[in-house]
Short mmCIF file of C-alpha atoms in Angstrom, two decimals:
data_model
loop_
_atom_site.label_atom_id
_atom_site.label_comp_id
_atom_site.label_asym_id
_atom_site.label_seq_id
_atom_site.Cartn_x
_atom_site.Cartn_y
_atom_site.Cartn_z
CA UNK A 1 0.00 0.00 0.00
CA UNK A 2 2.91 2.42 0.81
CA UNK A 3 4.46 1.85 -2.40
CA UNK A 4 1.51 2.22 -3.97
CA UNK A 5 1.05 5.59 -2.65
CA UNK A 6 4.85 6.86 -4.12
CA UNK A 7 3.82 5.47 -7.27
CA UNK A 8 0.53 7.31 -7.60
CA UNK A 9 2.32 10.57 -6.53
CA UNK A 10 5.05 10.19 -9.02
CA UNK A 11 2.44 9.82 -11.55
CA UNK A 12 0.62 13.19 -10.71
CA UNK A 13 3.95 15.03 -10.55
CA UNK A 14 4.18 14.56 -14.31
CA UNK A 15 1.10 14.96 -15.28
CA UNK A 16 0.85 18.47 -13.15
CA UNK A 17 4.29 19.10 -15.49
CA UNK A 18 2.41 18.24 -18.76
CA UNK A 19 -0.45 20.27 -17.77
CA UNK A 20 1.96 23.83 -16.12
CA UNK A 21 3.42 23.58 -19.41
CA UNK A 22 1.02 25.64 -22.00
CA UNK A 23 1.83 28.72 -19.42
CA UNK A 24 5.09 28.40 -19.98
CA UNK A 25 5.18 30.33 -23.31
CA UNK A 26 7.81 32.68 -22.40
CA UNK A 27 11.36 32.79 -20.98
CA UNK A 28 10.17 35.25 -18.06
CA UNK A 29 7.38 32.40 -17.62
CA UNK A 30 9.88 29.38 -17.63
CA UNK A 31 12.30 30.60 -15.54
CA UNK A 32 10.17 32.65 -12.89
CA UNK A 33 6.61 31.82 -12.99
CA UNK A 34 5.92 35.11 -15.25
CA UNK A 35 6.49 37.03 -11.94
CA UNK A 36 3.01 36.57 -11.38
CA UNK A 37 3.05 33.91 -8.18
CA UNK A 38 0.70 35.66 -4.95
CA UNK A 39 1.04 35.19 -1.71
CA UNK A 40 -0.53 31.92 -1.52
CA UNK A 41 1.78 30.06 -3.86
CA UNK A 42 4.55 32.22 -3.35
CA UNK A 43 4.53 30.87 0.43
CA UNK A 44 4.26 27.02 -0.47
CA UNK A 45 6.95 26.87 -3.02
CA UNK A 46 9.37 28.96 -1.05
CA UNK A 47 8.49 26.97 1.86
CA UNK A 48 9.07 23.95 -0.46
CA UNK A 49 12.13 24.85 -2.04
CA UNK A 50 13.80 25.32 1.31
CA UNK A 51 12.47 22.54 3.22
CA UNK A 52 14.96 19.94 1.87
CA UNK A 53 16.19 16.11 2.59
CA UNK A 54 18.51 17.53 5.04
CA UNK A 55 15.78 19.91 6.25
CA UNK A 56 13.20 16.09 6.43
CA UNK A 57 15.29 13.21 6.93
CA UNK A 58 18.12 15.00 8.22
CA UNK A 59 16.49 17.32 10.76
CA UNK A 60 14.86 14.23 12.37
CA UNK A 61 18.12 12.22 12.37
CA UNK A 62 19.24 15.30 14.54
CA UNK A 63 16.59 15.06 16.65
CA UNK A 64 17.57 11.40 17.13
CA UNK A 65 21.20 12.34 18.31
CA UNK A 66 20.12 15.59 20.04
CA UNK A 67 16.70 15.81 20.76
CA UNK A 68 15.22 18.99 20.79
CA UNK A 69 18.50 20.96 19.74
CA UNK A 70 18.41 19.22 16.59
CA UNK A 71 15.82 21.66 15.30
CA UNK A 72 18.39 24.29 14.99
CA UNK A 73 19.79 23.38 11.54
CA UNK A 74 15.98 24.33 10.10
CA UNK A 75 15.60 26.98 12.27
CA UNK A 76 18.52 28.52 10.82
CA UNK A 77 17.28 28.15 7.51
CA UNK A 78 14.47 29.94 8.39
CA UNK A 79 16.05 32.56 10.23
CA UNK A 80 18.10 33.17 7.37
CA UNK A 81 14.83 33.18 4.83
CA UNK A 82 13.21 35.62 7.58
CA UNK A 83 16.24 38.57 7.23
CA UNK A 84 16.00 37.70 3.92
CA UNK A 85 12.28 38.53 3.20
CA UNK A 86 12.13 40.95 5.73
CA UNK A 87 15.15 42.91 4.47
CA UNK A 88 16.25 42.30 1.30
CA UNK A 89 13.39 40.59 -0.87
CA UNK A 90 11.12 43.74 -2.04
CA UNK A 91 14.19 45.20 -3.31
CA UNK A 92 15.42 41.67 -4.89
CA UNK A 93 11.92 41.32 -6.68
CA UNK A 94 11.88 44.91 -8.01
CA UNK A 95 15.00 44.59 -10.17
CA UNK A 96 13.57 41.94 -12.49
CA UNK A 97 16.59 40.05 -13.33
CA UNK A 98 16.83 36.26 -13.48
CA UNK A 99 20.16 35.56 -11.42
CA UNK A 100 22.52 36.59 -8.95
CA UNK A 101 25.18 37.49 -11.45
CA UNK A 102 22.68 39.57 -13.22
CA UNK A 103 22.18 41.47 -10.17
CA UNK A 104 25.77 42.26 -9.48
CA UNK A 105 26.69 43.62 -12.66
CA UNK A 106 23.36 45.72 -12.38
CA UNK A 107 24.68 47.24 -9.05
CA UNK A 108 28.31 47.34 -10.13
CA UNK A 109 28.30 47.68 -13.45
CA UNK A 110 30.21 44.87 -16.11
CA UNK A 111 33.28 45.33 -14.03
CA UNK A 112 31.05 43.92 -10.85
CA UNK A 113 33.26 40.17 -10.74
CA UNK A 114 29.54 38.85 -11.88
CA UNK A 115 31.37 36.20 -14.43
CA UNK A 116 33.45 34.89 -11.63
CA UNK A 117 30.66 34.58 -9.36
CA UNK A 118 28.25 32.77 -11.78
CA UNK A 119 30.68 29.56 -11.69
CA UNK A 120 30.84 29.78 -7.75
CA UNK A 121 26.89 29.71 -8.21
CA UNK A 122 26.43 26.99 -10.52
CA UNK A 123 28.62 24.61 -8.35
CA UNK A 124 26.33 25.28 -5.25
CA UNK A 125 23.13 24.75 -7.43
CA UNK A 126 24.50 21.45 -8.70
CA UNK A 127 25.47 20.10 -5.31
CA UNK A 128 22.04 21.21 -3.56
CA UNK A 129 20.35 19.65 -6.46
CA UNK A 130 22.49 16.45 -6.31
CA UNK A 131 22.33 15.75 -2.06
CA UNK A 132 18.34 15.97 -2.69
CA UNK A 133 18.58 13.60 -5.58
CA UNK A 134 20.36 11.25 -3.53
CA UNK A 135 18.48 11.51 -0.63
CA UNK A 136 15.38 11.07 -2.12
CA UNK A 137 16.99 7.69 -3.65
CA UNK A 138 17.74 6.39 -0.54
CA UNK A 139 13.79 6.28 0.28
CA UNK A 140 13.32 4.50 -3.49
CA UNK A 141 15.87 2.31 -2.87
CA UNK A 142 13.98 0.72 0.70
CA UNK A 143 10.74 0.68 -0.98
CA UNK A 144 11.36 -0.63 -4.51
CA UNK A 145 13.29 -3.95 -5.33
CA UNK A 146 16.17 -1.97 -7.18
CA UNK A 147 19.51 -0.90 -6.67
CA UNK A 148 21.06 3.11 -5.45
CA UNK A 149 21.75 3.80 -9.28
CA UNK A 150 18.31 2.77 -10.46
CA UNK A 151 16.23 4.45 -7.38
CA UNK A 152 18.57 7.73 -8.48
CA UNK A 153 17.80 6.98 -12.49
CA UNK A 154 14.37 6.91 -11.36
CA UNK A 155 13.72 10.15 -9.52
CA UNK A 156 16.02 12.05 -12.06
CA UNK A 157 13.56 10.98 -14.87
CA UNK A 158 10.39 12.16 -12.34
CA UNK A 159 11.87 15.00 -11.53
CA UNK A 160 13.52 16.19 -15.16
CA UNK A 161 10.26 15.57 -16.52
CA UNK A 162 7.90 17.85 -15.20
CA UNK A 163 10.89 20.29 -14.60
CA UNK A 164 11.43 20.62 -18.31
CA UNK A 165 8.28 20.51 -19.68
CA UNK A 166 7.15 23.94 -17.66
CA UNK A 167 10.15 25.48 -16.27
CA UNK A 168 8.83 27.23 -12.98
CA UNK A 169 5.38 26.80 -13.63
CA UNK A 170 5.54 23.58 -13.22
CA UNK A 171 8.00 23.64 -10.12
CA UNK A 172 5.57 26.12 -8.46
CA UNK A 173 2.65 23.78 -9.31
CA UNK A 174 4.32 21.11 -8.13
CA UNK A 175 5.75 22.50 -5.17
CA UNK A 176 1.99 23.10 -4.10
CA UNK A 177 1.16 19.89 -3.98
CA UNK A 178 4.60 18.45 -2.38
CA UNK A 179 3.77 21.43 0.45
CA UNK A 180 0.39 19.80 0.77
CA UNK A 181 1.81 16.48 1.82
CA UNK A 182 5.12 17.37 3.56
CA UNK A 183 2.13 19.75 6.01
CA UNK A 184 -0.24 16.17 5.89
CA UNK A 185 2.52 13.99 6.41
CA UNK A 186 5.16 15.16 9.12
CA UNK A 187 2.15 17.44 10.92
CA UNK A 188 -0.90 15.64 10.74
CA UNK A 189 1.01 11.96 10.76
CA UNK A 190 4.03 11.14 11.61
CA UNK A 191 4.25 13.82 14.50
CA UNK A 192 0.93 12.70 16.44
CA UNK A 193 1.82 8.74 15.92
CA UNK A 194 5.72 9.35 16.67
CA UNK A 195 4.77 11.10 19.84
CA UNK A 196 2.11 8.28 20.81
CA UNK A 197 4.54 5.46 20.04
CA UNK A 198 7.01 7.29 22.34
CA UNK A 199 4.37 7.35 24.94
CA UNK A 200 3.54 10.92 25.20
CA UNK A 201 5.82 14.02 26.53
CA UNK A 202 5.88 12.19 30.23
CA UNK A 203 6.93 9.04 28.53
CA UNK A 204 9.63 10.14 26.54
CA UNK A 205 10.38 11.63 29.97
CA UNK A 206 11.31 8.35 31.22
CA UNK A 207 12.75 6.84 28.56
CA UNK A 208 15.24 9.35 27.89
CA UNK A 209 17.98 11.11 29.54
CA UNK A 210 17.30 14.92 30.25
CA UNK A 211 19.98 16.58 27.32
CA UNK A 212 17.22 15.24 24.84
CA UNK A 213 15.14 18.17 25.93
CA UNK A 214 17.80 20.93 26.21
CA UNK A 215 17.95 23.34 23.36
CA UNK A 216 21.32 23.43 23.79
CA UNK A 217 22.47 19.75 23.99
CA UNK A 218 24.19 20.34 20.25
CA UNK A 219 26.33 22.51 21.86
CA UNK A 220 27.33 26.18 21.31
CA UNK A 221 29.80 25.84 18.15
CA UNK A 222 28.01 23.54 16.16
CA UNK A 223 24.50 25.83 16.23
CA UNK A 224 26.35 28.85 15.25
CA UNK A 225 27.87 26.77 12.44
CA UNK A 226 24.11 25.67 11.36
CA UNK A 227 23.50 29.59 11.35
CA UNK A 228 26.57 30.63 9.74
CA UNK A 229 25.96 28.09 6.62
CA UNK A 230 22.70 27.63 6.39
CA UNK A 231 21.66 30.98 7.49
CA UNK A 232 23.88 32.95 5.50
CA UNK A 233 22.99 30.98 2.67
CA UNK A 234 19.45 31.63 2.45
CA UNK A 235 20.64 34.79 1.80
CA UNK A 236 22.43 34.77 -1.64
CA UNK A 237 21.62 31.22 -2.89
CA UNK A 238 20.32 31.35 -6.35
CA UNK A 239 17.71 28.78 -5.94
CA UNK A 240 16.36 31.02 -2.94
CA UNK A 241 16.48 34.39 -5.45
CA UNK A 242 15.12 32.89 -7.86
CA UNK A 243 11.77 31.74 -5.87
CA UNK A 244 11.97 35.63 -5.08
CA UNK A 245 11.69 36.67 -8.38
CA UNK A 246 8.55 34.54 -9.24
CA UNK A 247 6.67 37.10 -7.02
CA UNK A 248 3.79 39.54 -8.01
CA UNK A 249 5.08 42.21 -6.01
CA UNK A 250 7.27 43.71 -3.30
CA UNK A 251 4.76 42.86 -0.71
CA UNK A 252 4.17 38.95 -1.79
CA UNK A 253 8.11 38.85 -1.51
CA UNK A 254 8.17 40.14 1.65
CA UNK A 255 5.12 39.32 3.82
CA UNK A 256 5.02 35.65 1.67
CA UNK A 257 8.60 35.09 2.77
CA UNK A 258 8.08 35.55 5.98
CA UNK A 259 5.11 33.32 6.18
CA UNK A 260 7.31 30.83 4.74
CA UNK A 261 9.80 31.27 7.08
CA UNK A 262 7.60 31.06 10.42
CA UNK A 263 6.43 27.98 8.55
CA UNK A 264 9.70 26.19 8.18
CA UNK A 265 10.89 27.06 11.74
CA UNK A 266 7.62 24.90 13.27
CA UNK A 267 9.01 22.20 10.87
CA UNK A 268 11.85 22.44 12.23
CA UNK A 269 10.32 21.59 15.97
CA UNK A 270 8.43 19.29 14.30
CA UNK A 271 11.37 17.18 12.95
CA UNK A 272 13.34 17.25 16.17
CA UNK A 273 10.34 15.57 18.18
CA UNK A 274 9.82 13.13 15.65
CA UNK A 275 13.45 12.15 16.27
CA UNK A 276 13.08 12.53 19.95
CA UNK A 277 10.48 9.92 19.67
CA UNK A 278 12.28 7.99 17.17
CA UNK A 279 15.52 7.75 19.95
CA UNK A 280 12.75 6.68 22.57
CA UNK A 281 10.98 3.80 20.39
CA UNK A 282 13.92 2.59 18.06
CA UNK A 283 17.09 3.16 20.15
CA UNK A 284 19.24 0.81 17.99
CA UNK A 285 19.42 2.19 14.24
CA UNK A 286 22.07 1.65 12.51
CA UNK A 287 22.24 5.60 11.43
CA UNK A 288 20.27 8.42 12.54
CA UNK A 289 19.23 9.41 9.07
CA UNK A 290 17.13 5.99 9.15
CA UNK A 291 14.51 7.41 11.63
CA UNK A 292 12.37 9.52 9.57
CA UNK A 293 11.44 5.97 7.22
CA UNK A 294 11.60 3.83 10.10
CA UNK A 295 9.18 5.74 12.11
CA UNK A 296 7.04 5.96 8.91
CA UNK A 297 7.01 2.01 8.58
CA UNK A 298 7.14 0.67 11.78
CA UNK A 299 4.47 3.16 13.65
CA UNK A 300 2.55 5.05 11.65
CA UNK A 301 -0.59 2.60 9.75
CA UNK A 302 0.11 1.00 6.30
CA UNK A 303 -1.74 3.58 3.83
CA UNK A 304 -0.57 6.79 6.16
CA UNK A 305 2.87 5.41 6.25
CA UNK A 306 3.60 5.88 2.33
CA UNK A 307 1.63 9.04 2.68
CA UNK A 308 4.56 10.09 5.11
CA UNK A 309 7.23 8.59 3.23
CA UNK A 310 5.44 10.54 -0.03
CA UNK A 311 5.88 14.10 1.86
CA UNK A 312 9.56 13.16 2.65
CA UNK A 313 10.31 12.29 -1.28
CA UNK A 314 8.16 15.61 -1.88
CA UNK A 315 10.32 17.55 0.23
CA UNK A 316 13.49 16.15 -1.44
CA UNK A 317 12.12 16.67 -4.77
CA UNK A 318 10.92 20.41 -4.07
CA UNK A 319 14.47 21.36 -3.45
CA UNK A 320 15.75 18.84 -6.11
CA UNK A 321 13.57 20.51 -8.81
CA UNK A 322 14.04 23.84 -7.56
CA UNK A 323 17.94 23.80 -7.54
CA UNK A 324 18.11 22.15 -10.97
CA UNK A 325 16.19 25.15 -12.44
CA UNK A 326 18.27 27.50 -11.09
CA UNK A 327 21.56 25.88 -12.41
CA UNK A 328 20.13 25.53 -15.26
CA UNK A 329 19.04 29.59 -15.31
CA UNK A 330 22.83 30.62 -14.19
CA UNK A 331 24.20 27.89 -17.45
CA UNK A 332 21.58 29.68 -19.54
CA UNK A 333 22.08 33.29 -18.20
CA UNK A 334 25.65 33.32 -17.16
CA UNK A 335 28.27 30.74 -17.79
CA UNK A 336 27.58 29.71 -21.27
CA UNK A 337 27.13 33.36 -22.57
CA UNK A 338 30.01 34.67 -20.52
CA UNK A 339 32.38 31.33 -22.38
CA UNK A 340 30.82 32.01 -25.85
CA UNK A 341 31.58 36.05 -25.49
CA UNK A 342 35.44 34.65 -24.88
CA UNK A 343 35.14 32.60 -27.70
CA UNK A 344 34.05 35.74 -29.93
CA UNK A 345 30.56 35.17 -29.97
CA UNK A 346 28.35 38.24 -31.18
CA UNK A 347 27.40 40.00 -28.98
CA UNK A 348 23.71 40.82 -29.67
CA UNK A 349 23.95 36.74 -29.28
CA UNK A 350 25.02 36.87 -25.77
CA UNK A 351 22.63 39.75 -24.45
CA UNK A 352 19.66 37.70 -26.39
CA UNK A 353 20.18 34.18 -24.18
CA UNK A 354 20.60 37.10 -21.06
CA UNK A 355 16.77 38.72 -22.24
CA UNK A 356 13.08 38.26 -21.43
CA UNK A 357 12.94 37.05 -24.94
CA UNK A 358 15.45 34.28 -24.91
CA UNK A 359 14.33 30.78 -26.50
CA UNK A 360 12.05 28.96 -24.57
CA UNK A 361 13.21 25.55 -26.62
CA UNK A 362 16.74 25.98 -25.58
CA UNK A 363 15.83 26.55 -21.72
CA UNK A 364 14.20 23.32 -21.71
CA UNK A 365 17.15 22.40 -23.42
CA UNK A 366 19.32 23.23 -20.63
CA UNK A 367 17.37 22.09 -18.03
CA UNK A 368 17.55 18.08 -19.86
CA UNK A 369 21.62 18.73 -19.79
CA UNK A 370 21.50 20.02 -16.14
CA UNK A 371 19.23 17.29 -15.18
CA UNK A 372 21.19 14.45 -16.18
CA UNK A 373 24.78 15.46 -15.29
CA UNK A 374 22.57 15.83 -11.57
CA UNK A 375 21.62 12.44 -11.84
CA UNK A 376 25.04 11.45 -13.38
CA UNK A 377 26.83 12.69 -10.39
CA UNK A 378 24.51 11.81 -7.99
CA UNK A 379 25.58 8.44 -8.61
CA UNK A 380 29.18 8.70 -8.74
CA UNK A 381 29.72 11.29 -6.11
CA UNK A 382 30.32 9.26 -2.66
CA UNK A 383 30.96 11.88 -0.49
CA UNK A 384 27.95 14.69 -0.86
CA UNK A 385 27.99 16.04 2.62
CA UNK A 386 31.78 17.06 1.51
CA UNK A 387 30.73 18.48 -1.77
CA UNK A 388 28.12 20.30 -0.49
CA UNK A 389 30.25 21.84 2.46
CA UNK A 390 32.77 23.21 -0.20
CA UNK A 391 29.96 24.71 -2.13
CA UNK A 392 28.43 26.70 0.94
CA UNK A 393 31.81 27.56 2.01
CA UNK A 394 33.10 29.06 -1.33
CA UNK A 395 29.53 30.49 -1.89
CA UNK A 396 29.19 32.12 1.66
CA UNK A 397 32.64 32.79 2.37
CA UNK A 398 33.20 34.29 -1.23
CA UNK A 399 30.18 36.44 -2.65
CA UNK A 400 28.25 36.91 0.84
CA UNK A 401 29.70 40.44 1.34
CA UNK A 402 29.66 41.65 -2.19
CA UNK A 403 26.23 40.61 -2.79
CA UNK A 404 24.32 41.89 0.68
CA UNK A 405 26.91 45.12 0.71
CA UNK A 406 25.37 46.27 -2.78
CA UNK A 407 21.94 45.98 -1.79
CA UNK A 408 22.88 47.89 1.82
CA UNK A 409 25.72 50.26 1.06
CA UNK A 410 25.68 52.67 -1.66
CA UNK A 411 29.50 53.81 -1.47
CA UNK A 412 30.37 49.56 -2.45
CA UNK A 413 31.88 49.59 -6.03
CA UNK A 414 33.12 47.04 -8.64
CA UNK A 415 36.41 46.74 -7.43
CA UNK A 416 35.69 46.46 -4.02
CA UNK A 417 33.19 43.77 -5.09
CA UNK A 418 35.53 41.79 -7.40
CA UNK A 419 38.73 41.75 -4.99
CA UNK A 420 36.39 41.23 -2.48
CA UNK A 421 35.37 37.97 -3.76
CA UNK A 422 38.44 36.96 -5.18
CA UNK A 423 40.25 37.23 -1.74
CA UNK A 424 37.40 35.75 0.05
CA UNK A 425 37.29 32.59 -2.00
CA UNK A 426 41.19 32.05 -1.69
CA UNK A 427 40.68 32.43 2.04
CA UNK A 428 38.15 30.39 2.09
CA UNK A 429 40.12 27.55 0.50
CA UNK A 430 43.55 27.88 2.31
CA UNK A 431 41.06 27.59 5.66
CA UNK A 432 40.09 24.40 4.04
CA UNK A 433 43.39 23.37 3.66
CA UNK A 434 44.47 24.43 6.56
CA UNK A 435 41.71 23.32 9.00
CA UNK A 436 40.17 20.63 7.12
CA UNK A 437 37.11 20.80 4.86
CA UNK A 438 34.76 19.79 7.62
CA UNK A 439 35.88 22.92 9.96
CA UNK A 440 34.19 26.24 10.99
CA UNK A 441 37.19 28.12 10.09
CA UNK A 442 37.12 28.77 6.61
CA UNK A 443 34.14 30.22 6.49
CA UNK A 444 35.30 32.57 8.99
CA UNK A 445 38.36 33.37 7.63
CA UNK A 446 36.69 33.82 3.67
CA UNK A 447 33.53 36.27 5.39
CA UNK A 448 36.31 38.50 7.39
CA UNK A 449 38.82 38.59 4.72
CA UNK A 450 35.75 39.51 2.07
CA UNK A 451 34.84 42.08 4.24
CA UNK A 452 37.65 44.02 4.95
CA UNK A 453 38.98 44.33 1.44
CA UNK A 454 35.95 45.07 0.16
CA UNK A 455 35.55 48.44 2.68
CA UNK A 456 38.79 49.11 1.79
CA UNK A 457 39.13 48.48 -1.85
CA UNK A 458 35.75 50.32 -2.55
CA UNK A 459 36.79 53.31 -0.46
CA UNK A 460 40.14 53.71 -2.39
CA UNK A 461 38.64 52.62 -5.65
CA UNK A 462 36.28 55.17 -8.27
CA UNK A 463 33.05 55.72 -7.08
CA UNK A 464 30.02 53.47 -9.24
CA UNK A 465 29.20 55.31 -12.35
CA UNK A 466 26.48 57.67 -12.05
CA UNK A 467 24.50 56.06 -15.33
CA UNK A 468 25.11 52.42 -13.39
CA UNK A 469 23.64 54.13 -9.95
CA UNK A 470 20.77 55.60 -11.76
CA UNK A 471 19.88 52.45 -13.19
CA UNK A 472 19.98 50.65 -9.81
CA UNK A 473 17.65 53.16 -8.41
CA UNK A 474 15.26 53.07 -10.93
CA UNK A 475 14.85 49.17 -10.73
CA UNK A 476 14.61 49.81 -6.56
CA UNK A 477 11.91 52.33 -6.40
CA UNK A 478 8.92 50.02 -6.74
CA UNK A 479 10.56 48.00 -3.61
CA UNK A 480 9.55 51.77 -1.24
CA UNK A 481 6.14 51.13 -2.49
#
């Protein structure tokens, strides 16, 4: 019965795809939604996008180790998608571009370091989109007779599908329904049967030892890592911008980004007590990234239980989807245009692939090619939690300060924003060197060094040109509205 509950919702996620794709006639529609999402869906599918495996699985599994501390990981992700909305969104939404990149060269100017930046983004899309693709196989792989590779081949066709056939529009439609049953499932479910298995608050009193229910039991340096990461990289990730560009307005940006964030952050608590529970009733797993599906099978009723299982996939998938899009967007927008320019490309050629007008055909292009080197190195790629460290290290450590000081400081220029992230990156990696991959210091090291050089630099350097500024300020205006 569980299975065929996955089944069924694999089926509908296509054939919402086939049917998001005749609004998809446009490249502003494929890659954005049109800018046209309210508050309604703008909430679910940021709420979706952000609410990951290692949001699902992985937030319980910390609950299982930690008990109620291991919520922090998700509440940092949606303290970081709070100072986000609250602070930065309107203005994000009002400049109507499609990337990160985009937006740096908008607020510096060509000589902005966006080109160097758009390679640092693509890796971080890839990796996001790959740890959700493997994730997600982990769950095929228990409930269907078939090995990693095929469970992986499987959700990469699922999810490549209805990714490509409507671009956003389908993600967003999608991402409704996945935010339907990750709510149904972990909230309505799992949560209610997890806690009853465990024998209510008082009996997971006795069963376990009093650190389970200390928000602190993680300990001190490893929250403020979760923060650091996480949180920090809700700020500039493009897979986060470009959910924020898919709103109507300002307001939807803001006010549906923070509903979205209040939202993940009772997740969050949610997880944690499921793996309190889960540490209670099934003391002896193997891993802690089990409990989320063993909880599901083992004490929660056949019929509910794939219904539970479904929400976890749907979560996975939701950021899967969402994270392939956007690589495929910075290919489209950034890195292939920026490579064909240095191969003498034309360049009305280049601007056109960079427009509202671009080629519909050849997005969906892009996103079949992004797709399946996803699912390509999802199965060769042992190691994700590595991989995925770098990427948030380099991303956070390297454009953190040049992208949030040109939205906050009006004196930032190009060069302060190039060297900036050029000396942030290369302090970021001889941390990792240094330190190990796996340490807090790098990060550190890359956000302090960024910072300082790029006061300095953009102090000493020329001032932004005033036909660059004016253009900034024009885009910004509706964001006082």
């Amino acid at each position: 019965m569980n299975v065929l509950v996955i089944v069924l919702y694999l089926v509908v996620m296509v054939a919402v795809g086939m049917w998001a794709a005749r609004r998809a006639r446009t490249a502003t529609d494929y890659r954005v939604a049109g800018r046209r999402l309210g508050a309604g869906l703008y909430t679910s599918t940021m709420a979706a996008v952000v609410l990951g495996g290692a949001s699902t699985v992985g937030g319980v599994g910390l609950g299982y180790q930690y008990g109620i501390s291991g919520m922090w990981l998700v509440v940092a992700i949606a303290t970081g998608l709070a100072v986000l909305s609250l602070f930065f969104a309107a203005r994000i939404q009002s400049l109507r571009v499609f990337t990160v990149s985009q937006m740096l060269q908008l607020r510096y100017g060509a000589a902005g370091g966006a080109t160097a930046s758009s390679f640092v983004m693509l890796a971080y899309t890839l990796m996001i989109a790959v740890t959700s693709t493997a994730a997600y196989a982990a769950i095929f792989s228990v409930l269907f007779p078939i090995s990693r590779p095929w469970a992986i081949l499987l959700g990469g066709v699922v999810v490549i599908a209805y990714s490509v056939l409507g671009g956003m529009w389908s993600i967003t439609l999608t991402d409704l329904m996945q935010f339907v049953f990750m709510t149904v499932g972990v909230f309505a479910i799992l949560l209610p049967f997890s806690l009853a298995a465990g024998g209510g608050w008082t009996g997971l009193g006795e069963r376990l030892g009093t650190s389970f229910f200390s928000p602190g039991a993680m300990g001190f340096q490893a929250i403020l890592t979760q923060f650091v990461v996480y949180g920090f990289g809700m700020l500039i990730g493009q897979d986060i911008w470009q959910r924020v560009f898919t709103a109507r307005s300002p307001a939807v940006a803001r006010w549906g980004g923070l509903a979205a964030a209040a939202y993940v952050a009772v997740y969050g608590v949610a997880g944690a007590l499921i793996g309190t529970a889960a540490a209670a009733v099934l003391p002896t797993l193997d891993a802690p990234e089990e409990a989320f599906a063993a909880m599901a099978q083992y004490h929660v009723p056949v019929g509910l239980g794939g219904v539970v299982l479904a929400a976890g996939v749907a979560a996975m998938m939701s950021t899967a989807s969402g994270a392939s899009i956007a690589a495929a967007t910075v290919a489209r927008v950034d890195v292939v245009p920026t490579l064909r320019g240095l191969l003498g490309a034309a360049p009305e050629d280049v601007a056109r692939a960079r427009s509202e007008n671009a080629s519909v055909l050849k997005d969906r292009v892009y996103v079949v090619v992004v797709g399946l080197v996803i699912t390509g190195l999802s199965m060769t790629v042992s190691s994700t939690v590595v991989a995925l460290t770098i990427a948030y290290d380099l991303l956070v450590g390297g454009l953190l300060v040049a992208v949030l000081g040109g939205l906050v400081w009006r004196r930032g220029t190009a060069a302060g924003a190039m060297w900036s992230m050029a000396v942030g990156v290369v302090a970021t990696v001889v941390g990792m060197v240094v330190f190990g991959v796996m340490a807090n210091t790098p990060i550190y090291l890359g956000l302090l060094a960024s910072a300082v050089v790029f006061v300095v630099v953009s102090l000493v350097s020329t001032p932004t040109a005033p036909h660059v500024t004016d253009e900034w300020n024009r885009r910004i205006q509706e964001s006082k509205a």
